[in-house]
């Protein structure tokens, strides 16, 4: 049995605890220690568990520990990973909900999380700590970059490339063969007929650039 913590004690962190429990209902694989959250004091109760502390908590860890990202913000995930991955005692497990389907030929990097009712098609690739929220689909040969967050009910067609640290909003649809840049924000319900440049926010049907830089969506 391996010790496990969830980084982030908000709504998504609580969802990650549910996913861990669904994968390990007998509690025979994971020993859940609690949440790490830089914005909540140690001892704060969360979902029948507690916040253990912030990033500094890891300095007192003697053995190995598995870290699950309960963070949706791609930049935050990247920053946390950059710090924690320097410690050889910390691992980032791949979590696939039992109600999701991932083709055996798909590639899942460390820290990938696949939520219930998701579908990952043949030869698709999900990057480090990328996250698929419920009922999202990734088509054949598509690439979802490191630290991306794909929100619920997103449809990514085949041969799509999404750059690192991009946030794809709820219900977005990305047509075959398109390229979505890195550090972008894809707005809720957007439909993509053309490529998207790096570091911008896109929204609409068809999607268009509405601002340069990332915005919350």
PDB file of C-alpha atoms in Angstrom:
ATOM      1  CA  UNK A   1       0.000   0.000   0.000  1.00  0.00           C
ATOM      2  CA  UNK A   2       1.339   3.403  -1.012  1.00  0.00           C
ATOM      3  CA  UNK A   3       0.804   6.726   0.740  1.00  0.00           C
ATOM      4  CA  UNK A   4      -1.152   9.206  -1.357  1.00  0.00           C
ATOM      5  CA  UNK A   5      -2.021  12.884  -1.027  1.00  0.00           C
ATOM      6  CA  UNK A   6      -4.150  15.172  -3.179  1.00  0.00           C
ATOM      7  CA  UNK A   7      -2.731  18.604  -3.984  1.00  0.00           C
ATOM      8  CA  UNK A   8      -5.644  21.021  -3.787  1.00  0.00           C
ATOM      9  CA  UNK A   9      -8.540  20.841  -1.325  1.00  0.00           C
ATOM     10  CA  UNK A  10     -11.209  22.588  -3.388  1.00  0.00           C
ATOM     11  CA  UNK A  11     -14.033  21.045  -5.389  1.00  0.00           C
ATOM     12  CA  UNK A  12     -11.741  19.337  -7.877  1.00  0.00           C
ATOM     13  CA  UNK A  13      -9.588  17.938  -5.089  1.00  0.00           C
ATOM     14  CA  UNK A  14     -12.668  16.396  -3.503  1.00  0.00           C
ATOM     15  CA  UNK A  15     -13.614  14.920  -6.875  1.00  0.00           C
ATOM     16  CA  UNK A  16     -10.148  13.376  -7.086  1.00  0.00           C
ATOM     17  CA  UNK A  17     -10.706  11.696  -3.745  1.00  0.00           C
ATOM     18  CA  UNK A  18     -13.890  10.160  -5.135  1.00  0.00           C
ATOM     19  CA  UNK A  19     -11.965   8.932  -8.176  1.00  0.00           C
ATOM     20  CA  UNK A  20      -9.274   7.352  -5.990  1.00  0.00           C
ATOM     21  CA  UNK A  21     -11.942   5.603  -3.925  1.00  0.00           C
ATOM     22  CA  UNK A  22     -13.680   4.345  -7.078  1.00  0.00           C
ATOM     23  CA  UNK A  23     -10.412   2.849  -8.293  1.00  0.00           C
ATOM     24  CA  UNK A  24      -9.532   1.352  -4.925  1.00  0.00           C
ATOM     25  CA  UNK A  25     -12.820   0.592  -3.120  1.00  0.00           C
ATOM     26  CA  UNK A  26     -11.195  -1.832  -0.679  1.00  0.00           C
ATOM     27  CA  UNK A  27      -8.494   0.719   0.234  1.00  0.00           C
ATOM     28  CA  UNK A  28      -5.859  -1.923  -0.506  1.00  0.00           C
ATOM     29  CA  UNK A  29      -3.694   0.069  -2.953  1.00  0.00           C
ATOM     30  CA  UNK A  30      -3.637   3.615  -1.596  1.00  0.00           C
ATOM     31  CA  UNK A  31      -3.278   4.955   1.928  1.00  0.00           C
ATOM     32  CA  UNK A  32      -4.845   8.402   1.616  1.00  0.00           C
ATOM     33  CA  UNK A  33      -3.112  10.774   4.035  1.00  0.00           C
ATOM     34  CA  UNK A  34      -5.003  13.993   3.303  1.00  0.00           C
ATOM     35  CA  UNK A  35      -4.912  17.161   1.212  1.00  0.00           C
ATOM     36  CA  UNK A  36      -2.157  19.670   0.546  1.00  0.00           C
ATOM     37  CA  UNK A  37      -3.412  23.203  -0.003  1.00  0.00           C
ATOM     38  CA  UNK A  38      -1.396  26.423   0.116  1.00  0.00           C
ATOM     39  CA  UNK A  39      -4.505  28.477   0.861  1.00  0.00           C
ATOM     40  CA  UNK A  40      -5.955  26.554   3.819  1.00  0.00           C
ATOM     41  CA  UNK A  41      -4.420  26.107   7.283  1.00  0.00           C
ATOM     42  CA  UNK A  42      -3.276  22.680   8.399  1.00  0.00           C
ATOM     43  CA  UNK A  43      -6.029  20.785  10.172  1.00  0.00           C
ATOM     44  CA  UNK A  44      -8.875  22.202   8.052  1.00  0.00           C
ATOM     45  CA  UNK A  45     -11.437  19.391   7.604  1.00  0.00           C
ATOM     46  CA  UNK A  46     -12.228  18.434   4.002  1.00  0.00           C
ATOM     47  CA  UNK A  47     -14.409  15.436   2.994  1.00  0.00           C
ATOM     48  CA  UNK A  48     -13.747  13.372   6.105  1.00  0.00           C
ATOM     49  CA  UNK A  49     -10.040  14.149   5.785  1.00  0.00           C
ATOM     50  CA  UNK A  50      -7.861  17.118   6.692  1.00  0.00           C
ATOM     51  CA  UNK A  51      -5.474  19.570   5.077  1.00  0.00           C
ATOM     52  CA  UNK A  52      -1.967  18.472   6.034  1.00  0.00           C
ATOM     53  CA  UNK A  53      -0.361  21.786   5.154  1.00  0.00           C
ATOM     54  CA  UNK A  54       1.106  23.548   2.129  1.00  0.00           C
ATOM     55  CA  UNK A  55       4.092  22.904  -0.118  1.00  0.00           C
ATOM     56  CA  UNK A  56       6.443  22.946   2.880  1.00  0.00           C
ATOM     57  CA  UNK A  57       4.790  19.740   4.161  1.00  0.00           C
ATOM     58  CA  UNK A  58       6.869  17.732   1.689  1.00  0.00           C
ATOM     59  CA  UNK A  59      10.112  18.739   3.403  1.00  0.00           C
ATOM     60  CA  UNK A  60       9.176  16.491   6.323  1.00  0.00           C
ATOM     61  CA  UNK A  61       8.310  13.413   4.225  1.00  0.00           C
ATOM     62  CA  UNK A  62      10.748  10.570   4.762  1.00  0.00           C
ATOM     63  CA  UNK A  63       9.252   7.844   2.525  1.00  0.00           C
ATOM     64  CA  UNK A  64       7.730   7.739  -0.919  1.00  0.00           C
ATOM     65  CA  UNK A  65       4.396   9.402  -1.575  1.00  0.00           C
ATOM     66  CA  UNK A  66       2.054   9.574  -4.568  1.00  0.00           C
ATOM     67  CA  UNK A  67       0.710  13.009  -5.504  1.00  0.00           C
ATOM     68  CA  UNK A  68      -2.587  13.509  -7.346  1.00  0.00           C
ATOM     69  CA  UNK A  69      -3.241  16.956  -8.786  1.00  0.00           C
ATOM     70  CA  UNK A  70      -6.538  18.409  -7.572  1.00  0.00           C
ATOM     71  CA  UNK A  71      -5.824  21.628  -9.466  1.00  0.00           C
ATOM     72  CA  UNK A  72      -7.543  22.708 -12.673  1.00  0.00           C
ATOM     73  CA  UNK A  73      -5.340  25.713 -13.420  1.00  0.00           C
ATOM     74  CA  UNK A  74      -2.659  24.566 -15.896  1.00  0.00           C
ATOM     75  CA  UNK A  75      -0.050  27.087 -14.748  1.00  0.00           C
ATOM     76  CA  UNK A  76      -0.530  26.095 -11.117  1.00  0.00           C
ATOM     77  CA  UNK A  77      -0.152  22.420 -11.991  1.00  0.00           C
ATOM     78  CA  UNK A  78       3.036  23.121 -13.909  1.00  0.00           C
ATOM     79  CA  UNK A  79       4.516  25.114 -11.033  1.00  0.00           C
ATOM     80  CA  UNK A  80       3.695  22.418  -8.467  1.00  0.00           C
ATOM     81  CA  UNK A  81       5.096  19.677 -10.690  1.00  0.00           C
ATOM     82  CA  UNK A  82       8.309  21.642 -11.306  1.00  0.00           C
ATOM     83  CA  UNK A  83       8.964  21.755  -7.565  1.00  0.00           C
ATOM     84  CA  UNK A  84       7.853  18.273  -6.572  1.00  0.00           C
ATOM     85  CA  UNK A  85       9.367  16.351  -9.481  1.00  0.00           C
ATOM     86  CA  UNK A  86      12.839  17.199  -8.187  1.00  0.00           C
ATOM     87  CA  UNK A  87      12.193  14.840  -5.268  1.00  0.00           C
ATOM     88  CA  UNK A  88      12.806  11.193  -6.333  1.00  0.00           C
ATOM     89  CA  UNK A  89      10.524   9.980  -3.519  1.00  0.00           C
ATOM     90  CA  UNK A  90       7.480  11.656  -5.081  1.00  0.00           C
ATOM     91  CA  UNK A  91       5.551   9.939  -7.872  1.00  0.00           C
ATOM     92  CA  UNK A  92       2.596  11.055  -9.985  1.00  0.00           C
ATOM     93  CA  UNK A  93       0.300   8.086 -10.601  1.00  0.00           C
ATOM     94  CA  UNK A  94      -1.946   7.712 -13.622  1.00  0.00           C
ATOM     95  CA  UNK A  95      -5.597   7.535 -12.540  1.00  0.00           C
ATOM     96  CA  UNK A  96      -8.298   6.218 -14.871  1.00  0.00           C
ATOM     97  CA  UNK A  97     -11.819   5.960 -13.478  1.00  0.00           C
ATOM     98  CA  UNK A  98     -13.327   2.484 -13.943  1.00  0.00           C
ATOM     99  CA  UNK A  99     -16.184   4.029 -15.962  1.00  0.00           C
ATOM    100  CA  UNK A 100     -13.760   5.561 -18.488  1.00  0.00           C
ATOM    101  CA  UNK A 101     -12.334   3.795 -21.550  1.00  0.00           C
ATOM    102  CA  UNK A 102      -8.761   4.231 -22.742  1.00  0.00           C
ATOM    103  CA  UNK A 103      -7.551   2.379 -25.828  1.00  0.00           C
ATOM    104  CA  UNK A 104      -4.505   0.207 -25.041  1.00  0.00           C
ATOM    105  CA  UNK A 105      -2.467   2.007 -27.725  1.00  0.00           C
ATOM    106  CA  UNK A 106      -3.001   5.423 -26.077  1.00  0.00           C
ATOM    107  CA  UNK A 107      -0.077   6.936 -24.160  1.00  0.00           C
ATOM    108  CA  UNK A 108      -0.683   8.361 -20.687  1.00  0.00           C
ATOM    109  CA  UNK A 109       2.186  10.324 -19.109  1.00  0.00           C
ATOM    110  CA  UNK A 110       2.787  10.480 -15.333  1.00  0.00           C
ATOM    111  CA  UNK A 111       0.040  12.250 -13.426  1.00  0.00           C
ATOM    112  CA  UNK A 112      -2.667  11.893 -16.093  1.00  0.00           C
ATOM    113  CA  UNK A 113      -6.212  11.791 -14.692  1.00  0.00           C
ATOM    114  CA  UNK A 114      -9.132  10.425 -16.728  1.00  0.00           C
ATOM    115  CA  UNK A 115     -12.570  10.995 -15.184  1.00  0.00           C
ATOM    116  CA  UNK A 116     -15.723   8.878 -15.536  1.00  0.00           C
ATOM    117  CA  UNK A 117     -17.394   8.458 -18.960  1.00  0.00           C
ATOM    118  CA  UNK A 118     -14.338   9.720 -20.845  1.00  0.00           C
ATOM    119  CA  UNK A 119     -13.095   8.063 -24.036  1.00  0.00           C
ATOM    120  CA  UNK A 120      -9.487   8.142 -25.207  1.00  0.00           C
ATOM    121  CA  UNK A 121      -9.087   6.752 -28.713  1.00  0.00           C
ATOM    122  CA  UNK A 122      -6.395   4.757 -30.471  1.00  0.00           C
ATOM    123  CA  UNK A 123      -2.857   6.223 -30.423  1.00  0.00           C
ATOM    124  CA  UNK A 124      -3.916   9.367 -28.552  1.00  0.00           C
ATOM    125  CA  UNK A 125      -1.353  10.899 -26.184  1.00  0.00           C
ATOM    126  CA  UNK A 126      -2.010  12.716 -22.897  1.00  0.00           C
ATOM    127  CA  UNK A 127       0.865  14.740 -21.427  1.00  0.00           C
ATOM    128  CA  UNK A 128       2.205  15.063 -17.887  1.00  0.00           C
ATOM    129  CA  UNK A 129      -0.515  15.848 -15.323  1.00  0.00           C
ATOM    130  CA  UNK A 130      -3.085  16.492 -18.032  1.00  0.00           C
ATOM    131  CA  UNK A 131      -6.671  16.091 -16.885  1.00  0.00           C
ATOM    132  CA  UNK A 132      -9.843  14.975 -18.636  1.00  0.00           C
ATOM    133  CA  UNK A 133     -12.987  15.906 -16.753  1.00  0.00           C
ATOM    134  CA  UNK A 134     -16.201  13.874 -17.005  1.00  0.00           C
ATOM    135  CA  UNK A 135     -17.574  12.756 -20.386  1.00  0.00           C
ATOM    136  CA  UNK A 136     -14.787  14.223 -22.510  1.00  0.00           C
ATOM    137  CA  UNK A 137     -13.476  12.520 -25.645  1.00  0.00           C
ATOM    138  CA  UNK A 138     -10.034  12.529 -27.259  1.00  0.00           C
ATOM    139  CA  UNK A 139      -9.927  11.265 -30.840  1.00  0.00           C
ATOM    140  CA  UNK A 140      -7.389   9.057 -32.551  1.00  0.00           C
ATOM    141  CA  UNK A 141      -3.772  10.272 -32.790  1.00  0.00           C
ATOM    142  CA  UNK A 142      -4.548  13.477 -30.909  1.00  0.00           C
ATOM    143  CA  UNK A 143      -2.050  15.014 -28.495  1.00  0.00           C
ATOM    144  CA  UNK A 144      -3.052  16.804 -25.303  1.00  0.00           C
ATOM    145  CA  UNK A 145      -0.010  18.623 -23.928  1.00  0.00           C
ATOM    146  CA  UNK A 146       1.533  18.662 -20.469  1.00  0.00           C
ATOM    147  CA  UNK A 147      -0.570  20.216 -17.667  1.00  0.00           C
ATOM    148  CA  UNK A 148      -3.623  20.789 -19.863  1.00  0.00           C
ATOM    149  CA  UNK A 149      -7.056  20.704 -18.253  1.00  0.00           C
ATOM    150  CA  UNK A 150      -9.990  19.554 -20.367  1.00  0.00           C
ATOM    151  CA  UNK A 151     -13.306  20.358 -18.714  1.00  0.00           C
ATOM    152  CA  UNK A 152     -16.513  18.265 -18.898  1.00  0.00           C
ATOM    153  CA  UNK A 153     -18.133  17.176 -22.183  1.00  0.00           C
ATOM    154  CA  UNK A 154     -15.357  18.360 -24.483  1.00  0.00           C
ATOM    155  CA  UNK A 155     -15.063  16.710 -27.919  1.00  0.00           C
ATOM    156  CA  UNK A 156     -11.544  16.608 -29.353  1.00  0.00           C
ATOM    157  CA  UNK A 157     -11.529  15.049 -32.826  1.00  0.00           C
ATOM    158  CA  UNK A 158      -8.739  12.999 -34.369  1.00  0.00           C
ATOM    159  CA  UNK A 159      -5.249  14.331 -35.148  1.00  0.00           C
ATOM    160  CA  UNK A 160      -5.724  17.409 -32.966  1.00  0.00           C
ATOM    161  CA  UNK A 161      -2.722  18.885 -31.152  1.00  0.00           C
ATOM    162  CA  UNK A 162      -3.221  20.936 -27.976  1.00  0.00           C
ATOM    163  CA  UNK A 163      -0.152  22.697 -26.624  1.00  0.00           C
ATOM    164  CA  UNK A 164       1.015  22.569 -22.997  1.00  0.00           C
ATOM    165  CA  UNK A 165      -0.780  24.438 -20.200  1.00  0.00           C
ATOM    166  CA  UNK A 166      -3.977  25.043 -22.160  1.00  0.00           C
ATOM    167  CA  UNK A 167      -7.394  25.099 -20.495  1.00  0.00           C
ATOM    168  CA  UNK A 168     -10.289  23.772 -22.607  1.00  0.00           C
ATOM    169  CA  UNK A 169     -13.665  24.965 -21.315  1.00  0.00           C
ATOM    170  CA  UNK A 170     -16.852  22.968 -20.792  1.00  0.00           C
ATOM    171  CA  UNK A 171     -18.503  21.618 -23.931  1.00  0.00           C
ATOM    172  CA  UNK A 172     -15.919  22.874 -26.426  1.00  0.00           C
ATOM    173  CA  UNK A 173     -15.634  21.068 -29.775  1.00  0.00           C
ATOM    174  CA  UNK A 174     -12.368  20.901 -31.733  1.00  0.00           C
ATOM    175  CA  UNK A 175     -12.526  19.644 -35.308  1.00  0.00           C
ATOM    176  CA  UNK A 176     -10.172  17.158 -36.930  1.00  0.00           C
ATOM    177  CA  UNK A 177      -6.532  18.048 -37.506  1.00  0.00           C
ATOM    178  CA  UNK A 178      -6.494  21.446 -35.772  1.00  0.00           C
ATOM    179  CA  UNK A 179      -3.683  22.842 -33.639  1.00  0.00           C
ATOM    180  CA  UNK A 180      -4.488  24.652 -30.392  1.00  0.00           C
ATOM    181  CA  UNK A 181      -1.558  26.638 -29.027  1.00  0.00           C
ATOM    182  CA  UNK A 182       0.110  26.459 -25.647  1.00  0.00           C
ATOM    183  CA  UNK A 183      -0.945  28.625 -22.674  1.00  0.00           C
ATOM    184  CA  UNK A 184      -4.327  29.261 -24.278  1.00  0.00           C
ATOM    185  CA  UNK A 185      -7.812  29.416 -22.779  1.00  0.00           C
ATOM    186  CA  UNK A 186     -10.654  27.854 -24.743  1.00  0.00           C
ATOM    187  CA  UNK A 187     -14.012  29.322 -23.782  1.00  0.00           C
ATOM    188  CA  UNK A 188     -17.112  27.378 -22.744  1.00  0.00           C
ATOM    189  CA  UNK A 189     -19.065  25.864 -25.640  1.00  0.00           C
ATOM    190  CA  UNK A 190     -16.685  27.102 -28.315  1.00  0.00           C
ATOM    191  CA  UNK A 191     -16.520  25.352 -31.695  1.00  0.00           C
ATOM    192  CA  UNK A 192     -13.173  25.341 -33.491  1.00  0.00           C
ATOM    193  CA  UNK A 193     -12.859  25.468 -37.266  1.00  0.00           C
ATOM    194  CA  UNK A 194      -9.336  26.963 -37.387  1.00  0.00           C
ATOM    195  CA  UNK A 195      -6.020  26.717 -35.557  1.00  0.00           C
ATOM    196  CA  UNK A 196      -5.494  28.756 -32.382  1.00  0.00           C
ATOM    197  CA  UNK A 197      -2.247  30.657 -31.613  1.00  0.00           C
ATOM    198  CA  UNK A 198      -0.330  30.473 -28.339  1.00  0.00           C
ATOM    199  CA  UNK A 199      -1.208  32.512 -25.244  1.00  0.00           C
ATOM    200  CA  UNK A 200      -4.652  33.793 -26.129  1.00  0.00           C
ATOM    201  CA  UNK A 201      -8.281  33.388 -25.096  1.00  0.00           C
ATOM    202  CA  UNK A 202     -10.694  32.107 -27.732  1.00  0.00           C
ATOM    203  CA  UNK A 203     -14.475  31.993 -27.553  1.00  0.00           C
ATOM    204  CA  UNK A 204     -17.535  31.531 -29.725  1.00  0.00           C
ATOM    205  CA  UNK A 205     -19.092  29.603 -32.598  1.00  0.00           C
ATOM    206  CA  UNK A 206     -16.983  29.651 -34.625  1.00  0.00           C
ATOM    207  CA  UNK A 207     -14.281  30.401 -32.071  1.00  0.00           C
ATOM    208  CA  UNK A 208     -12.306  33.613 -32.411  1.00  0.00           C
ATOM    209  CA  UNK A 209      -9.565  35.287 -30.427  1.00  0.00           C
ATOM    210  CA  UNK A 210     -11.086  37.675 -27.898  1.00  0.00           C
ATOM    211  CA  UNK A 211      -7.946  38.593 -25.969  1.00  0.00           C
ATOM    212  CA  UNK A 212      -4.229  37.951 -25.708  1.00  0.00           C
ATOM    213  CA  UNK A 213      -3.173  36.070 -22.592  1.00  0.00           C
ATOM    214  CA  UNK A 214      -5.066  33.708 -20.325  1.00  0.00           C
ATOM    215  CA  UNK A 215      -8.439  34.444 -18.792  1.00  0.00           C
ATOM    216  CA  UNK A 216     -10.534  32.421 -16.368  1.00  0.00           C
ATOM    217  CA  UNK A 217     -13.344  30.561 -18.130  1.00  0.00           C
TER     218      UNK A 217
END
